[in-house]
GROMACS .gro file of C-alpha atoms in nm:
model
  302
    1MET     CA    1   1.204   0.760  -3.602
    2LYS     CA    2   1.250   0.991  -3.413
    3THR     CA    3   0.952   1.113  -3.493
    4SER     CA    4   0.739   0.832  -3.384
    5LEU     CA    5   0.942   0.813  -3.014
    6PHE     CA    6   0.870   1.225  -2.959
    7LYS     CA    7   0.533   1.120  -3.050
    8SER     CA    8   0.593   0.850  -2.872
    9TYR     CA    9   0.654   1.056  -2.554
   10ALA     CA   10   0.398   1.339  -2.595
   11ALA     CA   11   0.142   1.062  -2.582
   12HIS     CA   12   0.264   0.966  -2.222
   13LYS     CA   13   0.377   1.377  -2.161
   14TYR     CA   14   0.169   1.321  -1.801
   15PHE     CA   15   0.336   1.070  -1.684
   16PHE     CA   16   0.725   1.255  -1.739
   17ILE     CA   17   0.557   1.523  -1.517
   18MET     CA   18   0.441   1.271  -1.272
   19LEU     CA   19   0.800   1.193  -1.224
   20LEU     CA   20   0.945   1.560  -1.288
   21PRO     CA   21   1.031   1.575  -0.948
   22VAL     CA   22   1.194   1.288  -0.883
   23LEU     CA   23   1.413   1.401  -1.099
   24VAL     CA   24   1.442   1.694  -0.941
   25TYR     CA   25   1.454   1.579  -0.605
   26TYR     CA   26   1.807   1.355  -0.744
   27ALA     CA   27   1.901   1.598  -0.921
   28ILE     CA   28   1.933   1.894  -0.634
   29PHE     CA   29   1.986   1.641  -0.311
   30HIS     CA   30   2.223   1.367  -0.495
   31TYR     CA   31   2.357   1.495  -0.833
   32ALA     CA   32   2.443   1.839  -0.727
   33PRO     CA   33   2.663   1.768  -0.415
   34MET     CA   34   2.861   1.493  -0.578
   35TYR     CA   35   3.124   1.772  -0.700
   36GLY     CA   36   3.208   1.807  -0.305
   37VAL     CA   37   3.366   1.436  -0.371
   38VAL     CA   38   3.734   1.678  -0.453
   39ILE     CA   39   3.763   1.717  -0.086
   40ALA     CA   40   3.932   1.379  -0.071
   41PHE     CA   41   4.204   1.570  -0.296
   42GLN     CA   42   4.315   1.796  -0.134
   43ASP     CA   43   4.419   1.923   0.247
   44TYR     CA   44   4.007   2.072   0.267
   45GLN     CA   45   4.002   2.426   0.504
   46PHE     CA   46   3.632   2.503   0.619
   47LEU     CA   47   3.798   2.831   0.645
   48LYS     CA   48   3.918   2.853   0.247
   49GLY     CA   49   3.652   2.725   0.122
   50ILE     CA   50   3.684   2.347  -0.169
   51GLY     CA   51   3.824   2.736  -0.446
   52GLY     CA   52   4.096   2.801  -0.115
   53SER     CA   53   4.188   2.472  -0.034
   54PRO     CA   54   4.557   2.384  -0.109
   55TRP     CA   55   4.582   2.013  -0.347
   56VAL     CA   56   4.719   1.683  -0.196
   57GLY     CA   57   4.610   1.426  -0.531
   58PHE     CA   58   4.622   1.070  -0.323
   59ASP     CA   59   4.791   1.129   0.023
   60ASN     CA   60   4.470   1.137   0.177
   61PHE     CA   61   4.384   0.738   0.050
   62LYS     CA   62   4.719   0.702   0.147
   63GLU     CA   63   4.617   0.762   0.527
   64LEU     CA   64   4.364   0.510   0.497
   65PHE     CA   65   4.435   0.223   0.312
   66GLY     CA   66   4.818   0.301   0.540
   67GLY     CA   67   4.590   0.236   0.871
   68LEU     CA   68   4.545   0.033   1.060
   69TYR     CA   69   4.186   0.033   1.161
   70PHE     CA   70   4.031   0.149   0.882
   71GLY     CA   71   4.128  -0.278   0.824
   72GLN     CA   72   3.920  -0.296   1.115
   73VAL     CA   73   3.636  -0.152   0.985
   74LEU     CA   74   3.667  -0.225   0.662
   75LYS     CA   75   3.645  -0.583   0.785
   76ASN     CA   76   3.380  -0.540   1.059
   77THR     CA   77   3.120  -0.337   0.734
   78LEU     CA   78   3.124  -0.665   0.536
   79ILE     CA   79   3.112  -0.942   0.770
   80ILE     CA   80   2.740  -0.722   0.909
   81ASN     CA   81   2.672  -0.706   0.548
   82PHE     CA   82   2.769  -0.937   0.422
   83TYR     CA   83   2.572  -1.129   0.707
   84LYS     CA   84   2.244  -0.961   0.661
   85LEU     CA   85   2.234  -1.010   0.227
   86LEU     CA   86   2.303  -1.405   0.349
   87PHE     CA   87   2.034  -1.453   0.556
   88GLY     CA   88   1.801  -1.089   0.452
   89PHE     CA   89   1.791  -1.116   0.092
   90ALA     CA   90   1.617  -1.425   0.140
   91ALA     CA   91   1.378  -1.378   0.455
   92PRO     CA   92   1.086  -1.144   0.236
   93ILE     CA   93   1.091  -1.369  -0.092
   94LEU     CA   94   0.969  -1.625   0.181
   95LEU     CA   95   0.755  -1.381   0.344
   96ALA     CA   96   0.542  -1.314   0.083
   97VAL     CA   97   0.543  -1.684  -0.049
   98PHE     CA   98   0.424  -1.774   0.286
   99ILE     CA   99   0.108  -1.487   0.292
  100ASN     CA  100   0.114  -1.542  -0.046
  101GLU     CA  101   0.015  -1.942   0.072
  102VAL     CA  102  -0.285  -1.785   0.260
  103SER     CA  103  -0.631  -1.802   0.208
  104LEU     CA  104  -0.812  -1.653   0.512
  105LYS     CA  105  -0.796  -1.311   0.397
  106TRP     CA  106  -0.852  -1.137   0.732
  107PHE     CA  107  -0.522  -1.299   0.862
  108LYS     CA  108  -0.300  -1.219   0.592
  109LYS     CA  109  -0.400  -0.864   0.678
  110SER     CA  110  -0.313  -0.876   0.961
  111VAL     CA  111   0.001  -1.067   0.943
  112GLN     CA  112   0.041  -0.802   0.609
  113THR     CA  113   0.041  -0.453   0.878
  114ILE     CA  114   0.216  -0.672   1.158
  115SER     CA  115   0.549  -0.681   0.952
  116TYR     CA  116   0.481  -0.313   0.746
  117LEU     CA  117   0.470  -0.156   1.086
  118PRO     CA  118   0.881  -0.143   1.150
  119HIS     CA  119   0.947   0.012   0.827
  120PHE     CA  120   0.763   0.329   0.918
  121LEU     CA  121   0.996   0.331   1.237
  122SER     CA  122   1.312   0.511   1.273
  123TRP     CA  123   1.591   0.341   1.405
  124VAL     CA  124   1.556   0.582   1.717
  125VAL     CA  125   1.207   0.413   1.792
  126LEU     CA  126   1.338   0.027   1.734
  127SER     CA  127   1.690   0.066   1.855
  128GLY     CA  128   1.492   0.179   2.224
  129MET     CA  129   1.296  -0.092   2.148
  130VAL     CA  130   1.589  -0.358   2.166
  131ILE     CA  131   1.743  -0.195   2.398
  132GLU     CA  132   1.521  -0.221   2.652
  133ILE     CA  133   1.390  -0.584   2.532
  134LEU     CA  134   1.750  -0.736   2.583
  135SER     CA  135   1.794  -0.462   2.898
  136PRO     CA  136   1.991  -0.683   3.100
  137SER     CA  137   1.785  -0.564   3.467
  138ARG     CA  138   1.448  -0.585   3.253
  139GLY     CA  139   1.429  -0.735   2.966
  140PRO     CA  140   1.191  -0.993   2.886
  141VAL     CA  141   1.449  -1.202   2.696
  142ASN     CA  142   1.641  -1.132   3.020
  143MET     CA  143   1.339  -1.291   3.246
  144LEU     CA  144   1.303  -1.542   3.034
  145LEU     CA  145   1.656  -1.691   3.022
  146SER     CA  146   1.650  -1.564   3.428
  147LEU     CA  147   1.367  -1.890   3.479
  148PHE     CA  148   1.600  -2.150   3.309
  149GLY     CA  149   1.813  -2.028   3.592
  150MET     CA  150   2.077  -1.865   3.351
  151GLU     CA  151   2.259  -1.545   3.449
  152PRO     CA  152   2.115  -1.195   3.268
  153VAL     CA  153   2.335  -1.121   2.951
  154PHE     CA  154   2.428  -0.752   2.810
  155PHE     CA  155   2.317  -0.803   2.473
  156ILE     CA  156   2.365  -0.490   2.372
  157SER     CA  157   2.678  -0.462   2.523
  158GLU     CA  158   2.852  -0.857   2.440
  159PRO     CA  159   3.091  -0.861   2.107
  160ASP     CA  160   2.989  -1.219   2.100
  161TRP     CA  161   2.629  -1.162   2.072
  162PHE     CA  162   2.626  -0.689   1.853
  163ARG     CA  163   2.659  -0.883   1.487
  164THR     CA  164   2.369  -1.037   1.562
  165ILE     CA  165   2.193  -0.866   1.708
  166LEU     CA  166   2.254  -0.622   1.396
  167VAL     CA  167   2.172  -0.882   1.078
  168SER     CA  168   1.810  -0.935   1.284
  169THR     CA  169   1.701  -0.616   1.401
  170ASP     CA  170   1.766  -0.543   1.055
  171ILE     CA  171   1.573  -0.816   0.897
  172TRP     CA  172   1.318  -0.760   1.132
  173ARG     CA  173   1.287  -0.390   0.978
  174SER     CA  174   1.263  -0.482   0.641
  175VAL     CA  175   1.110  -0.821   0.574
  176GLY     CA  176   0.764  -0.649   0.517
  177PHE     CA  177   0.768  -0.331   0.348
  178SER     CA  178   1.054  -0.546   0.118
  179SER     CA  179   0.803  -0.839   0.065
  180ILE     CA  180   0.571  -0.595  -0.147
  181ILE     CA  181   0.719  -0.599  -0.426
  182TYR     CA  182   0.754  -1.040  -0.425
  183LEU     CA  183   0.420  -1.021  -0.386
  184ALA     CA  184   0.342  -0.815  -0.684
  185ALA     CA  185   0.505  -1.057  -0.837
  186ILE     CA  186   0.320  -1.308  -0.775
  187ALA     CA  187   0.070  -1.125  -0.830
  188GLY     CA  188   0.127  -1.092  -1.156
  189ILE     CA  189   0.193  -1.458  -1.256
  190ASN     CA  190  -0.088  -1.674  -1.461
  191GLN     CA  191  -0.387  -1.845  -1.310
  192GLU     CA  192  -0.399  -2.154  -1.527
  193LEU     CA  193  -0.035  -2.251  -1.442
  194TYR     CA  194  -0.181  -2.370  -1.086
  195GLU     CA  195  -0.534  -2.493  -1.204
  196ALA     CA  196  -0.335  -2.681  -1.469
  197SER     CA  197  -0.108  -2.883  -1.193
  198GLU     CA  198  -0.322  -2.934  -0.965
  199VAL     CA  199  -0.483  -3.174  -1.237
  200ASP     CA  200  -0.184  -3.305  -1.278
  201GLY     CA  201  -0.260  -3.399  -0.847
  202ILE     CA  202   0.099  -3.155  -0.747
  203SER     CA  203   0.168  -3.092  -0.367
  204ARG     CA  204   0.116  -2.698  -0.271
  205ILE     CA  205   0.505  -2.752  -0.200
  206GLN     CA  206   0.505  -2.849  -0.563
  207LYS     CA  207   0.312  -2.553  -0.653
  208ILE     CA  208   0.537  -2.316  -0.553
  209TRP     CA  209   0.896  -2.451  -0.657
  210TYR     CA  210   0.812  -2.542  -1.020
  211ILE     CA  211   0.565  -2.299  -1.016
  212THR     CA  212   0.559  -1.975  -0.808
  213ILE     CA  213   0.988  -1.937  -0.789
  214PRO     CA  214   1.035  -1.976  -1.101
  215SER     CA  215   0.845  -1.745  -1.198
  216ILE     CA  216   0.961  -1.419  -1.046
  217ALA     CA  217   1.289  -1.588  -1.044
  218PRO     CA  218   1.368  -1.239  -1.331
  219VAL     CA  219   1.239  -1.018  -0.969
  220ILE     CA  220   1.459  -1.220  -0.763
  221VAL     CA  221   1.805  -1.159  -0.970
  222ILE     CA  222   1.719  -0.876  -0.990
  223MET     CA  223   1.685  -0.722  -0.670
  224LEU     CA  224   2.011  -0.954  -0.593
  225ILE     CA  225   2.211  -0.804  -0.803
  226LEU     CA  226   2.065  -0.381  -0.629
  227ASN     CA  227   2.142  -0.568  -0.303
  228SER     CA  228   2.464  -0.625  -0.383
  229GLY     CA  229   2.652  -0.300  -0.324
  230SER     CA  230   2.482  -0.305   0.045
  231ILE     CA  231   2.760  -0.537   0.133
  232ILE     CA  232   2.995  -0.194   0.116
  233ASN     CA  233   2.697  -0.010   0.200
  234ASP     CA  234   2.587  -0.015   0.557
  235ASP     CA  235   2.289   0.139   0.782
  236PHE     CA  236   2.451   0.433   0.951
  237GLU     CA  237   2.153   0.479   1.147
  238GLN     CA  238   2.067   0.181   1.294
  239VAL     CA  239   2.422   0.117   1.373
  240PHE     CA  240   2.523   0.432   1.558
  241ASN     CA  241   2.147   0.403   1.750
  242LEU     CA  242   2.291  -0.011   1.908
  243LEU     CA  243   2.651   0.135   1.895
  244ASN     CA  244   2.830   0.120   2.214
  245ALA     CA  245   3.238   0.155   2.348
  246LYS     CA  246   3.215  -0.237   2.441
  247VAL     CA  247   3.177  -0.307   2.013
  248MET     CA  248   3.389  -0.048   1.924
  249GLU     CA  249   3.562  -0.369   1.793
  250VAL     CA  250   3.349  -0.541   1.639
  251GLY     CA  251   3.089  -0.278   1.599
  252ASP     CA  252   3.256   0.000   1.391
  253VAL     CA  253   3.050   0.043   0.995
  254LEU     CA  254   3.241   0.340   0.790
  255SER     CA  255   2.966   0.540   0.768
  256THR     CA  256   3.040   0.575   1.163
  257TYR     CA  257   3.400   0.528   1.057
  258THR     CA  258   3.297   0.877   0.849
  259TYR     CA  259   3.159   1.079   1.091
  260SER     CA  260   3.430   0.974   1.360
  261GLU     CA  261   3.613   1.085   1.126
  262GLY     CA  262   3.452   1.363   0.927
  263LEU     CA  263   3.173   1.596   1.242
  264LEU     CA  264   3.383   1.440   1.570
  265LYS     CA  265   3.737   1.507   1.440
  266MET     CA  266   3.644   1.721   1.153
  267ASN     CA  267   3.912   1.563   0.935
  268TYR     CA  268   3.659   1.627   0.592
  269SER     CA  269   3.920   1.532   0.342
  270TYR     CA  270   4.020   1.241   0.439
  271ALA     CA  271   3.621   1.193   0.539
  272ALA     CA  272   3.533   1.238   0.151
  273ALA     CA  273   3.807   0.890   0.077
  274VAL     CA  274   3.659   0.717   0.291
  275GLY     CA  275   3.308   0.811   0.191
  276LEU     CA  276   3.412   0.840  -0.183
  277PHE     CA  277   3.673   0.390  -0.161
  278LYS     CA  278   3.332   0.308  -0.067
  279ASN     CA  279   3.084   0.444  -0.320
  280VAL     CA  280   3.326   0.323  -0.517
  281VAL     CA  281   3.348  -0.103  -0.440
  282ALA     CA  282   2.899  -0.028  -0.408
  283LEU     CA  283   2.928   0.174  -0.832
  284VAL     CA  284   3.198  -0.228  -0.930
  285LEU     CA  285   3.007  -0.494  -0.645
  286VAL     CA  286   2.647  -0.402  -0.825
  287LEU     CA  287   2.832  -0.350  -1.212
  288SER     CA  288   2.957  -0.704  -1.164
  289ALA     CA  289   2.724  -0.852  -1.001
  290ASN     CA  290   2.465  -0.770  -1.340
  291TYR     CA  291   2.794  -0.875  -1.540
  292ILE     CA  292   2.770  -1.259  -1.372
  293ALA     CA  293   2.407  -1.203  -1.481
  294SER     CA  294   2.360  -1.168  -1.778
  295LYS     CA  295   2.604  -1.464  -1.850
  296ILE     CA  296   2.381  -1.658  -1.599
  297SER     CA  297   2.012  -1.626  -1.757
  298ASP     CA  298   1.877  -1.277  -1.955
  299ASP     CA  299   1.769  -1.135  -1.617
  300THR     CA  300   1.998  -0.788  -1.563
  301ILE     CA  301   1.955  -0.423  -1.523
  302PHE     CA  302   2.132  -0.295  -1.823
   0.00000   0.00000   0.00000
């Protein structure tokens, strides 16, 4: 058994060599720094380092859960990321299905290129674009509102609009690139299923509902499990570049809170406790989603 397994590995050795840089990257930048999580249980002092800083046990977590502002930050994180998952998860699936239904190749490629482009731009650039588009003095959105006799609105500084802006801009940036996975899954569907359905005379909508969606269901389930952890893991770069003092109450999330506590206030141990709490919750969410999926179907990660 072991001999045959070793021969199988040896036969595919070049694939493992190609995988090696990825493993080295994760080992150096993701697993090795995990040692630093111990400062969440210390009163970390920069000059003394991890080895010399005194241990305080769970005091940082007691301060974390006992703090009044942390509850608001956690609430903002859960609300924003739940909306992103609710509206953003289905968006790339719908886009992939629509692109697949387009028969004109030039139009299909144009839509794909335009939808992919925002993913390759940083949030620094995209945030500047969003602020300009929504500007109350020169933004096209407010210019359009003024044509209908409405007063200009500074959307970025309005608490009622800020979460909507975060969710919509996140979908705008990610929908095209995320649809690649579903387009690949659709491309693997047996075309004989569509040919047989045409003989039965079913409509295009029925093909999508009864053939396309069920065929890519395993991919949808796996992606849903992977994305379930994002409910607690927010996008720091997006929120940080759009956040301002007027919307802190509804827009300050765990990552920006950690940045403020850890780097600005230099409260490293408390910030580490926040990060550890966030990662543990994300792990629990992924494991729970995988367990639920295993009870419903056979399409799980492990």
